[in-house]
PDB file of C-alpha atoms in Angstrom:
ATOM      1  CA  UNK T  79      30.672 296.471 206.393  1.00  0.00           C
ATOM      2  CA  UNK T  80      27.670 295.404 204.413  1.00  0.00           C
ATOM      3  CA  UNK T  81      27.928 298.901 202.152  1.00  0.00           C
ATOM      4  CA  UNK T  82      31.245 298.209 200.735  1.00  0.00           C
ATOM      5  CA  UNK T  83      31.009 297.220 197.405  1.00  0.00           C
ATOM      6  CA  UNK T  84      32.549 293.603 196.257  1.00  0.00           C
ATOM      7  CA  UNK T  85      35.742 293.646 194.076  1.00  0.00           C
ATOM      8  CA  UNK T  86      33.667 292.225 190.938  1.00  0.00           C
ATOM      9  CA  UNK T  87      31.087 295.499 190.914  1.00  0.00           C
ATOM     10  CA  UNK T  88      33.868 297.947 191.435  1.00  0.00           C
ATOM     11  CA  UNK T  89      35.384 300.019 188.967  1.00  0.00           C
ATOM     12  CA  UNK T  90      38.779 299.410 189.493  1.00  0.00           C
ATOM     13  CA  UNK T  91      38.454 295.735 189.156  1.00  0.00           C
ATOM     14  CA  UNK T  92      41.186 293.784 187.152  1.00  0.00           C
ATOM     15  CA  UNK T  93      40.084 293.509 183.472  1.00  0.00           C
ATOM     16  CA  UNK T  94      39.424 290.145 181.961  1.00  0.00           C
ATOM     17  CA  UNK T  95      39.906 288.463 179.033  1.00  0.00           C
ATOM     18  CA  UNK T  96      37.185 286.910 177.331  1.00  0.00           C
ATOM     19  CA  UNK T  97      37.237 284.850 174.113  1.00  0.00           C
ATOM     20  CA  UNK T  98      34.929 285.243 171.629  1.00  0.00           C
ATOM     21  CA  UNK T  99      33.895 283.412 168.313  1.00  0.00           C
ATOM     22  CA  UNK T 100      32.125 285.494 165.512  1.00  0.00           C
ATOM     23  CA  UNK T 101      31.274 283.243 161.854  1.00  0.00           C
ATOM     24  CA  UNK T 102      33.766 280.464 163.415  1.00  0.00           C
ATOM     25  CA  UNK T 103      36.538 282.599 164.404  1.00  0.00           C
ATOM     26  CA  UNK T 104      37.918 282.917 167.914  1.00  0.00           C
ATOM     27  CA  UNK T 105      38.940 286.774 169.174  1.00  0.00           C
ATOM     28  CA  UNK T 106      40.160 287.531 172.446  1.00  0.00           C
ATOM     29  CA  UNK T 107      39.430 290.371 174.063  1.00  0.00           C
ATOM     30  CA  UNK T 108      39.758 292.208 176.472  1.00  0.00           C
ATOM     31  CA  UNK T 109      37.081 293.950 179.187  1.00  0.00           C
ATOM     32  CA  UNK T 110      35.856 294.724 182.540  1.00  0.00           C
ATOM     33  CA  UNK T 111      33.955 292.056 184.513  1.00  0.00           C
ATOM     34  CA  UNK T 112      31.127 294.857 184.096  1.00  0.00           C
ATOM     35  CA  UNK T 113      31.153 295.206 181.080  1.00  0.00           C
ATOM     36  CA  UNK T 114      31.235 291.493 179.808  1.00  0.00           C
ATOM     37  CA  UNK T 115      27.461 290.851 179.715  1.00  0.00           C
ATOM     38  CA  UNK T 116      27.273 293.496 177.199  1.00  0.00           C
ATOM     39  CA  UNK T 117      30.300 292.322 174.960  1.00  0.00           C
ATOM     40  CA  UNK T 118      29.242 288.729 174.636  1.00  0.00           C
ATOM     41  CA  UNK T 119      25.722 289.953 174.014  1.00  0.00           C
ATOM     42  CA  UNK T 120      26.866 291.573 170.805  1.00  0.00           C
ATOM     43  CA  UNK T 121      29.465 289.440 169.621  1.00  0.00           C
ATOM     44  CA  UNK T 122      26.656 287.339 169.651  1.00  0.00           C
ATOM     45  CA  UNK T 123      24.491 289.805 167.864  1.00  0.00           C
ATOM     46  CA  UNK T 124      27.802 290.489 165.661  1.00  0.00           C
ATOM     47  CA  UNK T 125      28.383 286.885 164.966  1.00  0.00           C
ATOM     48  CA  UNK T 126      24.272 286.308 164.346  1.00  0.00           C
ATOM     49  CA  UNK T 127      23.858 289.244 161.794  1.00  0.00           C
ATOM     50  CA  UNK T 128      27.349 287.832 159.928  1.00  0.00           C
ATOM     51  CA  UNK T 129      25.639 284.676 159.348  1.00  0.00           C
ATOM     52  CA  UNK T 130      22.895 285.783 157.748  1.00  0.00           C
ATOM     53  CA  UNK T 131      24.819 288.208 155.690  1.00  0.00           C
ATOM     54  CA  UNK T 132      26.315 285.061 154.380  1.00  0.00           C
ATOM     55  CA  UNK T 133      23.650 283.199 154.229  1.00  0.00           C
ATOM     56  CA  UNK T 134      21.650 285.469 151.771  1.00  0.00           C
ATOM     57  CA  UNK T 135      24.166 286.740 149.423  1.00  0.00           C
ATOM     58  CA  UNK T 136      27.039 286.022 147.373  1.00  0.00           C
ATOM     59  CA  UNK T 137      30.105 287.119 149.877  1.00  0.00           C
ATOM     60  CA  UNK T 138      32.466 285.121 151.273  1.00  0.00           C
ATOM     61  CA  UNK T 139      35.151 287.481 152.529  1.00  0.00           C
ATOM     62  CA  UNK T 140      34.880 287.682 156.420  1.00  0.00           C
ATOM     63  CA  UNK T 141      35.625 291.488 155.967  1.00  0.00           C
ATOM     64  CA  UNK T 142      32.815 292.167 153.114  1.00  0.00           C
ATOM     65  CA  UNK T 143      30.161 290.181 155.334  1.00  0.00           C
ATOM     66  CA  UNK T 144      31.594 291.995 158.607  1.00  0.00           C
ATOM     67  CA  UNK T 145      31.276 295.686 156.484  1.00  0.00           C
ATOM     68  CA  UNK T 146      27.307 294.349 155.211  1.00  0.00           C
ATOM     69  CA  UNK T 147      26.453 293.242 158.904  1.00  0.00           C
ATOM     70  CA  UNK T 148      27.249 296.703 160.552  1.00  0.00           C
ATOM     71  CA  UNK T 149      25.536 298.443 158.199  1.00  0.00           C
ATOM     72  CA  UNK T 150      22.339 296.472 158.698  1.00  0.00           C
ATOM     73  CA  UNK T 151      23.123 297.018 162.366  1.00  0.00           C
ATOM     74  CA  UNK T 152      23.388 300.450 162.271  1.00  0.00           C
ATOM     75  CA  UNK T 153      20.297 300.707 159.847  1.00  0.00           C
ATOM     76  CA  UNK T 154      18.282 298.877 162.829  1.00  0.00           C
ATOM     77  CA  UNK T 155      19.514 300.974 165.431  1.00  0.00           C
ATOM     78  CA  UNK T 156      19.274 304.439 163.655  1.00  0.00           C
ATOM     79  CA  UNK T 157      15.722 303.701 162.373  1.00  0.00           C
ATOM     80  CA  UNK T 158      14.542 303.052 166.467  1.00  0.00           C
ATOM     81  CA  UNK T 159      15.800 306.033 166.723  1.00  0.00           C
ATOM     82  CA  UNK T 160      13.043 308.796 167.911  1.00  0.00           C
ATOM     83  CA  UNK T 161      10.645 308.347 165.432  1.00  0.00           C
ATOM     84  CA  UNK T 162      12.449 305.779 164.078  1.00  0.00           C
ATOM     85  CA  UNK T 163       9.059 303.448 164.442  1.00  0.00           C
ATOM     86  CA  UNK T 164      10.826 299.860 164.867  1.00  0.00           C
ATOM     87  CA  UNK T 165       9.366 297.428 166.376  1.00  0.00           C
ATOM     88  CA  UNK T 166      12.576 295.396 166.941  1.00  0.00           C
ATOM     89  CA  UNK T 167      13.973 298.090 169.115  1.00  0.00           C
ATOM     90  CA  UNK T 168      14.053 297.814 172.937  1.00  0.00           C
ATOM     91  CA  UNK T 169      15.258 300.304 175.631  1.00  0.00           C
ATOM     92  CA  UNK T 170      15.701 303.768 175.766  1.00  0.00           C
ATOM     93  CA  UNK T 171      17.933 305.771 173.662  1.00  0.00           C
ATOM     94  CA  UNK T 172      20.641 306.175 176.597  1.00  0.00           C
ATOM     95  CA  UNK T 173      20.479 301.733 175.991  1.00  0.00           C
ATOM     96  CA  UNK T 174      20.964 301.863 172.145  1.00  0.00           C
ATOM     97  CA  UNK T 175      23.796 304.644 172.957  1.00  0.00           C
ATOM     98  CA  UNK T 176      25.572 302.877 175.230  1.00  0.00           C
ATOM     99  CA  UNK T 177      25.386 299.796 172.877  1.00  0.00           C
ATOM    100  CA  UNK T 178      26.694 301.444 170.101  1.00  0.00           C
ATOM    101  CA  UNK T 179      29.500 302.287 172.203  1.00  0.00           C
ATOM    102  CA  UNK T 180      29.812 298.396 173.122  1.00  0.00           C
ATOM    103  CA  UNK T 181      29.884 297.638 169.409  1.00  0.00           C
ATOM    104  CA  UNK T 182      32.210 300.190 168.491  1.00  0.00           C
ATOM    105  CA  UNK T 183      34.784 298.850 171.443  1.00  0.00           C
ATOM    106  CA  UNK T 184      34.387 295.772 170.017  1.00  0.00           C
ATOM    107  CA  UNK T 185      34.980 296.326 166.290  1.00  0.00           C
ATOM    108  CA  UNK T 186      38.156 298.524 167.533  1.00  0.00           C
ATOM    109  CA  UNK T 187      39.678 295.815 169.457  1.00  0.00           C
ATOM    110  CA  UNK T 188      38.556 292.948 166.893  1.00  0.00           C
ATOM    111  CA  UNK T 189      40.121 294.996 163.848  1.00  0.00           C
ATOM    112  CA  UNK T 190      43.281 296.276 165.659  1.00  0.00           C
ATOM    113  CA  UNK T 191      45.542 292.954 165.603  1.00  0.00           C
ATOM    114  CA  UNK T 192      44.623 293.380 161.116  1.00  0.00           C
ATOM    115  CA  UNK T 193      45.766 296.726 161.174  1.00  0.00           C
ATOM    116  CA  UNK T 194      49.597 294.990 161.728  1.00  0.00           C
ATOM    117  CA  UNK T 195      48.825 293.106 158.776  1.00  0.00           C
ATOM    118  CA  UNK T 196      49.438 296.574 156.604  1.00  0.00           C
ATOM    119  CA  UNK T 197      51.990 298.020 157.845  1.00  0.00           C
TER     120      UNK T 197
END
């Protein structure tokens, strides 16, 4: 049975969690063993571009410096866009799509738990 496919490549495979830590902060979350490449790859993207944020400015607030880092984020990916010209940007737009995505999942389940903190 050399064609079946093992447990960790299919897509009903158990989810796992996976701990993160983005500008010294730990976040669990929550993904499929597929998909956990591409979360820790931008948490650590996330948790690179927050540094620098803070680094170079005047913010402290973990929010402010999260708010400054996507929007240099999305600046980079939007300007490899087609035509976009960067130099920086690798892969083909289905890549930088699916990415997005990634990042999006992420910032959903890393801002849910402060959304309690309103109510």
């Amino acid at each position: 049975m050399a064609n079946q496919p093992n447990a960790a490549a299919s897509p009903t495979a158990s989810p796992e969690t996976v701990e993160v830590n983005i500008l010294d902060r730990a976040y669990k979350l929550v993904c499929s063993p597929e998909e956990k490449p591409m979360l820790l790859e931008c948490a650590a993207m996330v948790d690179t571009r927050m540094r620098q944020v803070k680094q170079a400015g005047k913010l402290q607030s973990a929010d402010r410096i999260a708010v400054m880092a996507a929007l240099t984020l999305a600046r980079e990916v939007l300007s490899a866009g087609p035509g976009g010209g960067s130099s920086t940007a690798s892969g083909s737009t289905a890549e930088i799509k699916q990415r997005i995505k990634a990042m999006q999942a992420l910032a959903d389940q890393m801002l849910a738990p402060q959304e309690n903190l309103f109510e």
